[in-house]
Coordinates of C-alpha atoms in Angstrom, one line a residue:
Chain A
M505 CA -12.2 23.3 -91.7
K506 CA -13.9 20.7 -94.0
I507 CA -11.5 18.5 -95.7
C508 CA -12.9 16.1 -99.0
V509 CA -10.5 13.4 -100.1
L510 CA -10.9 12.2 -103.8
V511 CA -10.3 8.1 -103.7
K512 CA -10.3 5.9 -106.4
E513 CA -10.7 2.3 -106.8
V514 CA -7.6 0.6 -108.6
P515 CA -6.6 -2.7 -109.9
D516 CA -4.3 -4.1 -106.8
A517 CA -0.8 -3.6 -107.5
A518 CA -0.2 -7.2 -107.8
V519 CA -2.3 -7.7 -110.6
E520 CA -0.6 -7.5 -113.9
K521 CA -2.3 -4.7 -115.9
R522 CA -4.0 -5.1 -119.4
I523 CA -6.1 -3.2 -121.6
D524 CA -9.4 -5.1 -122.5
P525 CA -9.4 -4.9 -126.5
S526 CA -13.0 -4.8 -126.7
T527 CA -13.7 -1.9 -124.5
G528 CA -10.4 -0.3 -125.1
R529 CA -10.7 0.6 -121.3
M530 CA -8.5 -0.9 -118.6
D531 CA -9.5 -4.5 -117.6
R532 CA -10.6 -4.1 -113.7
S533 CA -12.1 -7.1 -113.1
G534 CA -9.2 -8.7 -110.9
E535 CA -8.4 -8.1 -107.3
K536 CA -8.9 -4.2 -106.5
N537 CA -7.6 -1.8 -103.8
L538 CA -7.8 1.5 -102.6
N539 CA -5.2 3.5 -104.8
P540 CA -2.2 4.0 -102.7
Y541 CA -1.3 7.4 -103.2
D542 CA -4.9 8.1 -102.1
T543 CA -4.2 6.5 -98.7
H544 CA -1.4 9.3 -98.6
A545 CA -4.2 11.9 -98.9
I546 CA -6.1 10.9 -96.3
E547 CA -3.0 10.4 -94.0
A548 CA -2.4 13.8 -95.0
A549 CA -5.8 15.0 -94.0
M550 CA -5.8 12.7 -90.6
Q551 CA -2.4 14.8 -89.8
I552 CA -4.0 18.3 -90.0
K553 CA -7.1 17.3 -88.1
E554 CA -4.8 15.4 -85.5
G555 CA -2.2 18.5 -85.8
G556 CA -4.7 20.7 -84.1
A557 CA -3.4 24.0 -85.9
V558 CA -6.8 24.5 -87.3
P559 CA -10.1 22.7 -86.3
V560 CA -10.9 19.8 -88.8
E561 CA -15.1 19.7 -88.6
E562 CA -14.9 16.5 -91.2
I563 CA -12.9 14.5 -93.5
V564 CA -15.1 13.3 -96.2
A565 CA -14.2 10.7 -98.8
V566 CA -15.3 10.7 -102.2
T567 CA -15.2 8.7 -105.3
M568 CA -16.8 7.8 -108.8
G569 CA -17.1 4.2 -109.7
P570 CA -19.2 1.5 -109.9
D571 CA -20.9 -0.5 -107.0
S572 CA -17.3 -2.3 -106.1
A573 CA -15.9 1.2 -105.5
V574 CA -17.7 1.1 -101.8
R575 CA -14.5 -1.1 -100.8
A576 CA -12.3 1.7 -101.3
L577 CA -14.5 3.9 -99.5
H578 CA -14.6 1.5 -96.8
K579 CA -11.0 1.6 -96.1
A580 CA -11.0 5.3 -96.3
V581 CA -13.2 5.7 -93.6
S582 CA -11.1 2.8 -92.0
L583 CA -8.3 5.3 -92.0
G584 CA -9.7 7.9 -90.4
A585 CA -12.7 9.8 -92.8
D586 CA -15.6 10.5 -91.0
R587 CA -18.0 9.7 -93.9
S588 CA -18.2 8.9 -97.8
V589 CA -19.8 10.1 -101.0
H590 CA -20.4 7.7 -103.4
L591 CA -21.4 8.8 -107.0
S592 CA -22.3 5.9 -109.3
D593 CA -24.1 6.1 -112.1
P594 CA -24.0 4.5 -115.2
A595 CA -24.2 7.6 -117.1
V596 CA -20.7 8.8 -115.8
A597 CA -19.0 5.3 -116.9
G598 CA -16.2 5.3 -119.0
S599 CA -15.6 9.0 -119.0
D600 CA -12.3 10.3 -119.7
V601 CA -10.1 12.5 -117.4
A602 CA -11.9 15.6 -118.2
A603 CA -15.4 14.0 -117.6
T604 CA -14.4 12.6 -114.5
G605 CA -13.0 15.6 -113.4
Y606 CA -16.1 17.2 -114.4
A607 CA -18.3 14.8 -112.6
L608 CA -16.0 15.2 -109.4
A609 CA -16.4 19.0 -109.2
K610 CA -20.2 18.9 -109.2
T611 CA -20.1 16.0 -106.5
L612 CA -17.6 18.0 -104.6
Q613 CA -19.9 21.3 -104.9
R614 CA -22.5 19.7 -103.1
E615 CA -20.2 19.4 -100.1
S616 CA -18.5 23.1 -100.3
P617 CA -15.0 21.6 -99.0
D618 CA -12.1 24.4 -97.9
L619 CA -9.6 21.6 -98.8
V620 CA -9.5 18.9 -101.5
L621 CA -6.9 16.4 -101.5
L622 CA -6.1 13.6 -103.6
G623 CA -3.4 11.2 -104.7
Q624 CA -0.9 13.0 -107.3
Q625 CA -1.6 9.7 -109.6
S626 CA -4.0 7.0 -109.6
D627 CA -1.9 3.3 -109.7
D628 CA -4.0 2.4 -112.7
G629 CA -4.6 5.5 -115.2
E630 CA -1.8 7.6 -114.1
C631 CA -2.7 10.7 -115.7
Y632 CA -1.6 13.1 -112.8
T633 CA -4.2 15.4 -114.1
I634 CA -7.4 14.7 -112.0
G635 CA -6.8 17.3 -109.4
A636 CA -5.9 20.2 -111.9
V637 CA -9.4 19.5 -113.5
V638 CA -11.4 19.5 -110.5
A639 CA -9.9 22.6 -109.1
E640 CA -10.8 24.1 -113.0
H641 CA -14.4 23.4 -112.2
L642 CA -14.5 24.6 -109.0
G643 CA -12.6 27.8 -109.6
M644 CA -10.1 26.9 -107.0
P645 CA -6.3 27.1 -107.3
S646 CA -4.3 23.7 -107.4
L647 CA -0.8 22.3 -106.6
T648 CA 0.1 19.1 -107.4
Q649 CA 3.0 16.5 -106.3
V650 CA 3.0 18.3 -102.8
I651 CA 5.2 16.6 -100.5
K652 CA 4.6 18.6 -97.2
M653 CA 1.8 20.6 -96.3
D654 CA 1.8 23.2 -93.5
V655 CA -1.6 24.8 -92.4
E656 CA -1.5 28.5 -91.8
S657 CA -4.8 30.0 -90.8
D658 CA -6.6 30.4 -94.3
A659 CA -3.7 29.1 -96.3
L660 CA -1.4 26.4 -97.0
R661 CA 2.4 26.4 -97.2
C662 CA 3.3 23.8 -99.3
E663 CA 6.2 21.9 -100.7
R664 CA 6.2 20.6 -104.0
Q665 CA 8.4 18.0 -105.6
A666 CA 9.9 19.9 -108.9
E667 CA 11.7 18.0 -111.2
Y668 CA 15.1 19.7 -110.0
G669 CA 14.7 20.5 -106.1
Y670 CA 11.6 21.5 -104.2
D671 CA 9.1 24.5 -104.7
T672 CA 8.0 26.1 -101.8
V673 CA 4.2 27.5 -102.4
Q674 CA 1.8 29.5 -100.6
I675 CA -1.8 28.8 -101.5
K676 CA -5.1 30.1 -100.3
L677 CA -8.0 28.2 -99.3
P678 CA -10.1 26.6 -100.7
A679 CA -7.9 24.8 -102.8
V680 CA -7.1 21.5 -104.6
I681 CA -3.8 19.7 -103.7
S682 CA -2.6 16.5 -105.2
V683 CA -0.2 14.8 -102.6
G684 CA 3.0 12.4 -103.6
D685 CA 4.0 9.6 -101.8
A686 CA 6.8 11.1 -99.8
I687 CA 4.4 13.3 -98.1
N688 CA 4.0 10.8 -95.1
E689 CA 3.5 7.1 -94.0
P690 CA 0.4 6.1 -93.9
R691 CA -1.4 4.3 -91.2
Y692 CA -2.6 0.7 -91.4
P693 CA -6.5 0.9 -90.1
S694 CA -6.9 -0.7 -86.8
L695 CA -9.5 -3.9 -86.3
K696 CA -11.7 -1.5 -84.4
A697 CA -11.7 1.3 -87.1
I698 CA -12.3 -1.6 -89.9
M699 CA -15.2 -3.2 -87.5
G700 CA -16.4 0.4 -86.5
A701 CA -16.5 1.8 -90.6
K702 CA -19.9 0.4 -91.4
K703 CA -21.4 2.9 -88.9
K704 CA -19.8 5.9 -90.5
P705 CA -22.2 7.4 -93.2
L706 CA -22.1 6.6 -96.8
D707 CA -24.2 8.9 -99.1
A708 CA -24.9 7.0 -102.6
I709 CA -25.7 9.7 -105.1
T710 CA -26.4 9.6 -108.9
A711 CA -25.8 12.0 -111.6
A712 CA -28.7 13.6 -111.5
D713 CA -28.4 14.1 -107.6
A714 CA -25.2 15.9 -108.3
E715 CA -26.6 17.8 -111.1
I716 CA -24.4 16.6 -113.5
D717 CA -25.1 17.1 -117.5
A718 CA -25.2 13.8 -118.8
S719 CA -24.3 14.9 -122.0
K720 CA -20.7 15.9 -120.7
V721 CA -19.9 12.6 -119.1
G722 CA -19.5 9.0 -120.1
G723 CA -17.9 7.1 -122.7
E724 CA -19.6 8.4 -125.5
N725 CA -19.0 12.0 -124.4
S726 CA -15.4 11.8 -123.7
A727 CA -13.2 13.4 -126.2
A728 CA -10.5 11.3 -125.6
Q729 CA -10.5 7.7 -127.1
W730 CA -8.0 4.7 -126.5
I731 CA -6.6 3.4 -129.5
A732 CA -4.0 0.8 -129.2
A733 CA -1.4 0.1 -126.6
K734 CA 1.6 -1.8 -127.0
A735 CA 4.5 -3.2 -124.5
P736 CA 7.6 -0.9 -124.1
P737 CA 10.3 -2.4 -126.5
A738 CA 12.4 -5.2 -124.8
K739 CA 15.8 -3.9 -123.0
A740 CA 18.8 -4.5 -124.9
A741 CA 20.9 -7.3 -123.2
G742 CA 23.5 -5.8 -120.7
E743 CA 27.3 -5.9 -121.1
I744 CA 29.6 -7.9 -118.7
I745 CA 32.7 -7.0 -118.3
E746 CA 34.8 -9.9 -116.8
D747 CA 36.8 -8.6 -114.2
E748 CA 40.8 -10.0 -114.9
D749 CA 42.6 -6.8 -113.8
T750 CA 40.8 -4.2 -111.9
G751 CA 42.6 -1.2 -112.8
E752 CA 41.3 -2.5 -116.5
T753 CA 38.0 -3.0 -115.3
V754 CA 37.6 0.5 -113.8
E755 CA 39.0 2.1 -116.9
K756 CA 36.5 0.0 -119.4
I757 CA 33.3 0.9 -116.9
I758 CA 34.4 4.4 -117.1
A759 CA 34.8 4.6 -120.7
W760 CA 31.5 3.0 -121.1
L761 CA 29.5 5.4 -118.7
D762 CA 31.7 8.3 -120.3
E763 CA 30.7 7.4 -123.7
R764 CA 26.9 7.6 -122.9
K765 CA 27.4 10.9 -121.1
L766 CA 26.5 9.3 -117.9
I767 CA 29.6 10.8 -116.1
Chain B
M1460 CA -24.1 -20.1 -100.6
D1461 CA -21.7 -17.3 -100.9
F1462 CA -17.9 -17.3 -101.5
D1463 CA -17.2 -13.6 -101.0
L1464 CA -15.8 -12.3 -97.9
S1465 CA -17.6 -9.4 -96.5
R1466 CA -16.3 -6.0 -96.8
E1467 CA -15.2 -6.0 -93.1
H1468 CA -13.4 -9.5 -93.7
E1469 CA -12.0 -8.6 -96.9
L1470 CA -10.2 -5.2 -95.4
I1471 CA -9.1 -7.1 -92.6
R1472 CA -7.2 -9.6 -95.0
R1473 CA -6.0 -7.0 -96.9
T1474 CA -4.8 -4.9 -93.9
V1475 CA -3.0 -7.6 -92.4
R1476 CA -1.4 -8.5 -95.9
E1477 CA -0.1 -4.9 -96.3
F1478 CA 1.3 -5.1 -92.6
A1479 CA 2.7 -8.4 -93.0
E1480 CA 4.5 -7.3 -96.5
G1481 CA 5.9 -3.9 -95.0
E1482 CA 6.4 -4.4 -91.6
V1483 CA 7.5 -8.4 -90.9
A1484 CA 9.0 -9.4 -94.5
P1485 CA 11.8 -6.8 -94.3
V1486 CA 12.8 -8.1 -90.8
A1487 CA 11.6 -12.0 -91.0
E1488 CA 15.0 -13.4 -92.0
E1489 CA 17.0 -11.6 -89.4
L1490 CA 14.5 -12.3 -86.6
D1491 CA 14.7 -16.0 -87.7
R1492 CA 18.5 -16.1 -88.1
T1493 CA 19.2 -14.5 -84.7
K1494 CA 16.5 -16.1 -82.9
S1495 CA 15.2 -13.2 -81.7
F1496 CA 11.4 -12.4 -80.3
P1497 CA 9.5 -9.9 -82.6
Y1498 CA 8.9 -7.5 -79.7
E1499 CA 8.1 -4.5 -82.0
I1500 CA 5.9 -6.3 -84.4
V1501 CA 3.8 -7.7 -81.6
E1502 CA 3.9 -4.0 -80.1
K1503 CA 2.5 -2.9 -83.6
L1504 CA -0.4 -5.6 -83.6
G1505 CA -1.5 -4.9 -80.4
K1506 CA -1.8 -1.3 -81.5
L1507 CA -4.0 -2.2 -84.5
N1508 CA -6.3 -4.6 -82.1
L1509 CA -4.8 -7.7 -83.7
M1510 CA -3.5 -9.3 -80.4
G1511 CA -7.0 -10.1 -79.4
I1512 CA -8.9 -10.4 -82.6
P1513 CA -11.9 -12.3 -81.3
F1514 CA -12.6 -10.9 -78.2
P1515 CA -15.1 -8.4 -77.5
E1516 CA -14.1 -4.7 -77.0
E1517 CA -15.5 -4.6 -73.5
Y1518 CA -12.2 -6.9 -72.6
G1519 CA -10.0 -4.8 -74.8
G1520 CA -10.6 -7.2 -77.9
G1521 CA -10.8 -6.6 -81.5
G1522 CA -14.4 -7.0 -81.7
G1523 CA -13.9 -9.4 -84.9
D1524 CA -14.8 -13.2 -85.3
T1525 CA -13.1 -16.5 -85.8
L1526 CA -13.0 -16.0 -89.4
A1527 CA -11.6 -12.7 -89.3
Y1528 CA -8.8 -14.3 -86.6
A1529 CA -8.2 -17.1 -89.4
L1530 CA -7.7 -14.2 -92.2
A1531 CA -5.1 -12.3 -90.3
V1532 CA -3.3 -15.7 -89.1
E1533 CA -3.2 -17.2 -92.7
E1534 CA -1.9 -13.7 -93.9
L1535 CA 0.9 -13.3 -91.3
T1536 CA 2.1 -17.0 -92.2
R1537 CA 2.2 -16.2 -95.8
V1538 CA 5.2 -14.1 -94.9
D1539 CA 6.2 -15.5 -91.4
S1540 CA 5.6 -18.5 -89.2
S1541 CA 7.3 -17.2 -86.0
V1542 CA 5.3 -14.2 -86.0
A1543 CA 2.4 -15.8 -86.7
I1544 CA 2.5 -18.8 -84.1
T1545 CA 3.4 -16.0 -81.4
L1546 CA -0.2 -14.6 -82.4
C1547 CA -1.7 -17.4 -82.8
A1548 CA -0.7 -19.1 -79.3
H1549 CA -1.2 -16.3 -77.6
T1550 CA -5.1 -15.8 -78.8
S1551 CA -6.1 -19.2 -79.2
L1552 CA -4.3 -20.6 -76.4
G1553 CA -3.3 -18.0 -74.3
T1554 CA -6.2 -15.6 -74.1
Q1555 CA -9.0 -17.9 -75.0
P1556 CA -9.2 -20.0 -71.8
L1557 CA -9.4 -17.0 -69.7
Y1558 CA -12.3 -15.7 -72.0
L1559 CA -14.4 -18.7 -72.1
F1560 CA -13.7 -20.1 -68.6
G1561 CA -12.6 -17.1 -66.5
S1562 CA -14.1 -15.4 -63.9
E1563 CA -15.4 -12.0 -64.3
E1564 CA -12.9 -10.8 -62.4
Q1565 CA -10.2 -12.9 -63.9
K1566 CA -11.1 -11.6 -67.1
R1567 CA -11.2 -7.9 -66.4
E1568 CA -7.7 -8.4 -64.5
W1569 CA -6.2 -10.0 -67.4
M1570 CA -7.8 -9.6 -71.1
P1571 CA -7.2 -5.9 -71.4
R1572 CA -3.7 -6.2 -71.1
L1573 CA -3.4 -9.6 -73.3
C1574 CA -5.7 -8.3 -75.8
S1575 CA -3.7 -5.1 -76.0
G1576 CA -0.6 -7.2 -76.7
E1577 CA 1.3 -5.3 -73.6
R1578 CA 1.3 -9.2 -72.0
L1579 CA 1.6 -12.3 -73.7
G1580 CA -0.5 -15.7 -72.5
A1581 CA 0.4 -19.2 -72.8
F1582 CA -1.0 -22.1 -72.3
G1583 CA 0.9 -25.1 -70.7
L1584 CA -0.7 -28.5 -71.4
T1585 CA 2.0 -30.4 -73.1
E1586 CA 4.3 -32.4 -70.6
P1587 CA 7.2 -35.1 -71.3
E1588 CA 4.8 -37.9 -70.6
A1589 CA 1.6 -36.1 -71.9
G1590 CA 1.7 -35.2 -75.4
S1591 CA -1.0 -36.4 -77.8
D1592 CA -2.0 -38.0 -74.6
A1593 CA -2.9 -34.9 -72.7
G1594 CA -4.9 -36.5 -70.1
N1595 CA -1.7 -38.1 -69.0
T1596 CA -0.9 -35.0 -66.9
R1597 CA 1.4 -35.6 -64.0
T1598 CA 1.9 -31.9 -62.9
R1599 CA 0.0 -31.8 -59.4
A1600 CA -1.6 -29.2 -57.6
R1601 CA -2.8 -29.4 -54.3
L1602 CA -4.8 -27.0 -52.0
E1603 CA -3.0 -26.0 -48.8
D1604 CA -4.4 -23.0 -47.0
G1605 CA -6.6 -21.1 -49.6
E1606 CA -3.4 -21.6 -52.0
W1607 CA -2.8 -23.9 -54.8
V1608 CA 0.6 -25.5 -54.7
I1609 CA 2.0 -26.5 -57.9
D1610 CA 4.6 -29.4 -58.8
G1611 CA 5.5 -30.5 -62.0
T1612 CA 7.0 -29.4 -65.6
K1613 CA 5.5 -28.5 -68.8
Q1614 CA 7.4 -28.7 -72.3
F1615 CA 7.2 -27.2 -75.5
I1616 CA 5.2 -24.2 -74.3
T1617 CA 5.1 -20.9 -76.5
N1618 CA 5.1 -17.5 -75.3
A1619 CA 5.9 -18.1 -71.7
G1620 CA 9.3 -16.9 -71.6
T1621 CA 9.3 -13.5 -73.3
D1622 CA 9.9 -10.1 -71.5
I1623 CA 6.2 -9.4 -71.7
S1624 CA 5.2 -13.1 -70.8
G1625 CA 2.5 -12.3 -68.3
L1626 CA 0.9 -15.5 -67.6
V1627 CA 0.6 -19.3 -68.2
C1628 CA -2.7 -21.3 -67.7
I1629 CA -1.5 -24.8 -66.9
T1630 CA -3.6 -28.3 -66.4
A1631 CA -2.8 -30.0 -63.4
V1632 CA -4.2 -32.8 -61.1
T1633 CA -6.1 -31.6 -58.5
G1634 CA -7.2 -34.9 -57.0
G1635 CA -9.2 -38.4 -57.7
E1636 CA -6.0 -40.5 -58.5
A1637 CA -4.9 -41.0 -54.8
A1638 CA -8.3 -42.0 -53.7
D1639 CA -9.4 -44.4 -56.4
P1640 CA -6.6 -45.5 -59.1
A1641 CA -9.6 -46.7 -61.3
Q1642 CA -11.1 -43.3 -61.5
P1643 CA -10.2 -40.7 -63.9
K1644 CA -8.0 -38.2 -62.7
E1645 CA -9.1 -35.0 -61.7
I1646 CA -7.7 -32.1 -64.0
S1647 CA -7.9 -28.5 -63.8
N1648 CA -6.7 -25.4 -65.0
I1649 CA -4.9 -23.0 -62.8
I1650 CA -3.5 -19.5 -63.9
V1651 CA 0.3 -19.2 -63.1
P1652 CA 1.3 -15.5 -63.3
N1653 CA 4.9 -15.0 -64.4
G1654 CA 7.2 -14.0 -61.5
T1655 CA 5.4 -16.3 -59.1
P1656 CA 8.1 -17.8 -56.9
G1657 CA 8.5 -21.5 -58.0
Y1658 CA 7.7 -21.0 -61.3
E1659 CA 10.7 -21.0 -63.6
Q1660 CA 10.7 -20.7 -67.5
G1661 CA 13.7 -23.0 -68.7
E1662 CA 16.4 -21.9 -71.7
P1663 CA 14.8 -21.9 -75.2
Y1664 CA 14.8 -25.0 -77.1
R1665 CA 17.1 -25.5 -80.4
K1666 CA 14.4 -25.8 -82.6
M1667 CA 14.1 -26.6 -86.6
G1668 CA 12.0 -23.5 -87.4
W1669 CA 9.7 -21.1 -85.8
N1670 CA 12.9 -19.7 -84.8
A1671 CA 11.7 -16.3 -83.7
S1672 CA 9.3 -17.4 -81.7
D1673 CA 9.3 -18.2 -77.8
T1674 CA 9.5 -21.9 -76.6
R1675 CA 10.5 -23.5 -73.5
P1676 CA 10.1 -26.1 -70.7
L1677 CA 8.7 -24.9 -67.7
S1678 CA 8.9 -26.3 -64.1
F1679 CA 7.0 -25.6 -61.0
S1680 CA 8.6 -26.2 -57.7
D1681 CA 6.6 -25.9 -54.7
C1682 CA 4.8 -22.5 -56.9
R1683 CA 2.1 -21.2 -54.7
V1684 CA -0.7 -19.3 -56.2
P1685 CA -4.2 -18.1 -54.7
E1686 CA -7.1 -20.4 -54.6
E1687 CA -9.2 -18.1 -56.7
N1688 CA -6.6 -18.5 -59.9
L1689 CA -8.4 -21.9 -60.7
L1690 CA -10.0 -21.5 -64.0
G1691 CA -13.7 -22.3 -63.9
P1692 CA -14.8 -25.2 -61.9
R1693 CA -12.7 -27.6 -60.2
G1694 CA -12.2 -30.7 -62.3
A1695 CA -13.2 -29.1 -65.6
G1696 CA -9.8 -29.1 -66.8
F1697 CA -9.9 -32.0 -69.3
K1698 CA -13.2 -30.7 -71.0
Q1699 CA -11.9 -27.3 -71.3
F1700 CA -8.6 -28.1 -73.0
L1701 CA -10.5 -30.2 -75.5
H1702 CA -12.4 -27.3 -76.2
I1703 CA -9.6 -24.8 -76.2
L1704 CA -7.8 -27.3 -78.8
D1705 CA -10.4 -27.8 -81.0
I1706 CA -10.6 -23.7 -81.6
G1707 CA -6.8 -23.7 -81.5
R1708 CA -6.6 -25.9 -84.4
I1709 CA -8.5 -23.2 -86.7
G1710 CA -5.7 -21.0 -86.1
V1711 CA -3.1 -23.4 -86.8
A1712 CA -5.0 -24.5 -90.0
A1713 CA -5.0 -20.9 -91.3
M1714 CA -1.2 -21.2 -90.5
G1715 CA -1.0 -24.2 -92.9
V1716 CA -2.8 -22.2 -95.6
G1717 CA -0.8 -19.2 -95.1
L1718 CA 2.3 -21.1 -95.4
A1719 CA 1.4 -22.8 -98.3
Q1720 CA 0.2 -19.7 -100.0
G1721 CA 3.4 -17.8 -99.1
A1722 CA 5.3 -21.0 -100.8
L1723 CA 3.3 -21.0 -103.8
D1724 CA 3.7 -17.1 -104.1
E1725 CA 7.5 -17.4 -103.9
A1726 CA 7.7 -20.1 -106.3
L1727 CA 5.9 -18.4 -108.8
K1728 CA 7.8 -15.5 -108.7
Y1729 CA 10.9 -17.1 -108.7
A1730 CA 9.6 -19.4 -111.7
K1731 CA 9.0 -16.3 -114.1
E1732 CA 12.4 -14.8 -113.3
R1733 CA 14.8 -17.9 -113.4
R1734 CA 15.4 -18.5 -116.8
A1735 CA 16.8 -22.1 -118.2
F1736 CA 17.2 -23.2 -121.6
G1737 CA 16.5 -19.9 -122.9
K1738 CA 13.2 -19.1 -121.3
P1739 CA 11.4 -18.7 -117.8
I1740 CA 11.1 -21.9 -116.0
S1741 CA 7.5 -21.1 -115.5
K1742 CA 7.1 -21.8 -119.5
F1743 CA 7.9 -25.7 -118.6
Q1744 CA 5.2 -27.8 -117.7
A1745 CA 6.9 -30.0 -115.1
I1746 CA 7.2 -26.3 -113.1
Q1747 CA 3.7 -25.4 -114.5
G1748 CA 2.4 -28.6 -113.0
K1749 CA 3.5 -28.2 -109.7
L1750 CA 2.3 -24.4 -109.6
A1751 CA -1.2 -25.5 -110.6
D1752 CA -1.5 -28.4 -108.1
M1753 CA -0.3 -26.0 -105.4
S1754 CA -2.8 -23.6 -106.3
T1755 CA -5.4 -26.0 -106.6
E1756 CA -4.9 -27.8 -102.9
I1757 CA -4.7 -24.4 -101.3
A1758 CA -7.9 -23.1 -103.0
A1759 CA -9.5 -26.3 -101.4
A1760 CA -7.6 -26.3 -98.1
R1761 CA -8.5 -22.6 -97.7
L1762 CA -12.3 -23.2 -98.2
L1763 CA -12.2 -25.9 -95.4
V1764 CA -10.3 -23.4 -92.9
Y1765 CA -13.2 -20.7 -93.7
K1766 CA -15.9 -23.3 -93.0
A1767 CA -14.6 -24.5 -89.8
A1768 CA -14.4 -20.9 -88.7
R1769 CA -17.9 -20.1 -90.1
E1770 CA -19.2 -23.0 -88.3
K1771 CA -17.7 -21.6 -85.0
D1772 CA -19.0 -18.3 -85.6
A1773 CA -22.2 -19.5 -86.0
G1774 CA -22.3 -21.5 -83.0
R1775 CA -22.3 -24.9 -84.5
N1776 CA -20.1 -27.9 -83.7
F1777 CA -16.8 -27.3 -85.4
T1778 CA -14.9 -30.3 -84.1
L1779 CA -14.8 -32.3 -87.0
T1780 CA -14.4 -29.5 -89.8
A1781 CA -11.5 -28.1 -87.5
A1782 CA -9.4 -31.2 -87.2
Q1783 CA -9.9 -31.9 -90.7
A1784 CA -8.7 -28.5 -91.9
K1785 CA -5.9 -28.8 -89.5
L1786 CA -5.3 -32.4 -91.0
K1787 CA -5.5 -30.9 -94.7
T1788 CA -3.3 -28.0 -94.2
G1789 CA -0.5 -29.3 -92.3
R1790 CA 0.5 -31.7 -94.9
L1791 CA -0.4 -29.2 -97.6
A1792 CA 2.1 -26.9 -96.2
V1793 CA 4.7 -29.2 -95.9
R1794 CA 4.3 -30.6 -99.4
C1795 CA 3.9 -26.7 -100.6
A1796 CA 7.0 -25.8 -99.2
E1797 CA 9.1 -28.7 -100.3
E1798 CA 7.7 -28.1 -103.8
A1799 CA 8.6 -24.6 -103.4
V1800 CA 12.4 -25.4 -102.5
Q1801 CA 12.3 -27.7 -105.5
I1802 CA 11.3 -25.0 -107.9
H1803 CA 14.2 -22.9 -106.6
G1804 CA 16.5 -25.3 -107.4
G1805 CA 19.7 -24.9 -105.6
Y1806 CA 19.1 -21.6 -104.4
G1807 CA 16.0 -23.0 -102.2
F1808 CA 18.4 -24.7 -100.3
I1809 CA 20.1 -21.1 -99.1
E1810 CA 18.7 -19.1 -96.3
E1811 CA 18.6 -15.8 -98.9
Y1812 CA 15.4 -17.3 -100.1
P1813 CA 12.3 -16.9 -97.9
V1814 CA 11.2 -20.8 -98.9
C1815 CA 14.0 -22.4 -97.2
R1816 CA 12.9 -20.8 -93.8
F1817 CA 9.3 -21.9 -94.8
Y1818 CA 10.4 -25.3 -95.4
R1819 CA 11.8 -25.6 -91.9
D1820 CA 8.6 -23.8 -90.8
A1821 CA 6.4 -25.8 -92.3
K1822 CA 6.9 -29.3 -90.8
I1823 CA 5.7 -28.8 -87.0
L1824 CA 2.2 -28.1 -88.7
T1825 CA 1.6 -31.6 -88.9
I1826 CA 2.8 -32.2 -85.2
G1827 CA 1.9 -29.0 -83.1
E1828 CA -1.9 -28.5 -81.7
G1829 CA -2.6 -32.0 -82.2
T1830 CA -0.4 -34.5 -84.5
D1831 CA -2.0 -35.8 -87.8
E1832 CA -2.5 -39.1 -86.3
V1833 CA -4.5 -37.4 -83.3
Q1834 CA -6.4 -35.3 -85.9
Q1835 CA -7.5 -38.6 -87.6
M1836 CA -8.3 -40.0 -84.3
V1837 CA -10.7 -37.0 -84.0
I1838 CA -12.0 -37.2 -87.4
A1839 CA -12.6 -41.2 -87.3
R1840 CA -14.4 -40.7 -83.8
A1841 CA -16.6 -38.2 -85.5
L1842 CA -17.3 -40.6 -88.6
G1843 CA -18.4 -43.2 -85.6
A1844 CA -15.6 -45.3 -86.6

């Protein structure tokens, strides 16, 4: 089995997110990290490999992004990926979700994976949909928000986090699966893995290498354009109930909850 | 001149930060309160090759350099000093002498177990009457029938009395004095494994801080180890420990930066949450001034620490820079911890907030691994004063 894991470099969780009004894109100038959800996808790939139910020949980390995105790939290979592919081209900069999904699918086609894994959402854009777009272009079945995965010869048995409860779905390979953070506890890369990561091959490719139609990618060719962002309305101040008589306080709390149909 | 960390260094820093926040932060308060040695954390650090960062892989080390080591120590101290000093003393003081001065056989025997964190190393230099004046060692070792017979006491020794302590490398007078009192004493380093009869670890000290780290007095009474436990040539002990302390200063300086940064991070977080007079206290100039000063001083001190590490990695003389870094960061840690407590107000005096622990943990950084006054001596000497 060959597994490709889609990864993304995102602003570090500690950095306050903001939109750059001049470009209408997220300001990504601060400290960056590998998208935390993608570390779960890499861990899931590693667990399939180490689980031994099926032989895994290779785990390949794939990203699209500027030069700095090699840091995300470096972390991905430190966490266990065998090599990495970096699609970097001014032509794809500023692509919206549909264009990004198309470009990633073209990049993945060069690899012919049996399984594509990715985090269910990115910490920055949080669109949740890249996996589905990629699957559409690759003509593969897709599952999202998977939190458990068992390999069965040419299929996967997955548990999916639904709004109420869990779905169990069997899916034929090749497939595209986005995973939730409940699926596993990602490992920390060891120092030796970090030091050894640069010895693992990194394939830097352009849009032309991936046979990407330049008229379908980039900010200019994206159908979705950001218009405005505003902060959510401030929360109203809470209500403080002084506890003078506990019986009375309990009743007041119950009445308050009842009024809002919370109980 | 390049101020960016390499990809590897950046990822080491980030990994240790995530480890510190994920594995150490949730238990730091409890370990400190119950004065419990962090065995589980040491085991996890060992698995990530972090208990032997700057040593070659052929001896079981992590294959990193001094800068990688400093980054790891900094990030751990940002969250907890007890864990950091455990790693730091083990690496700089416990394992480093073996790596630098040990025979191939000694290295093969000890380094893999030390670098994996299976065993801890300790360095026994300080004595009741030999602190800053470390050459004034009273512990004696005499050669008798192919064995060193050791008598004496050591104090303030880190990592010697845990369940996984493997060895202590001690300085002892091995000759010179009796023959001619005018001659300098002959000092040598000798490896004493835990479990050797006559070597005992006293009760842990009741300390102001670093509560989860192991610090004890040691006693040696008719303690016998094989002659080949001598580390390097006989009589080289003085030069050896000066070199070890030089290297150790980089680690402790990294602790100072880390503690200062941790104090700033906690203070900033609190200042943004805490409201007074209708707005977060971070909006008041008096608080902003403190935060801005802390941040500026930390940025400057960090460069000094990294420069010392870089000089060592480049094979240059780093004695001056390491002493400057140690002097600067110890004081800075104390001041930042104090300012962070001040910003927290009354809550800073309560153990629920990490800055309370930071305040207690900071002070030793102007004392341990050479006091500020000793650093000033070293620096002044380097200046030719």
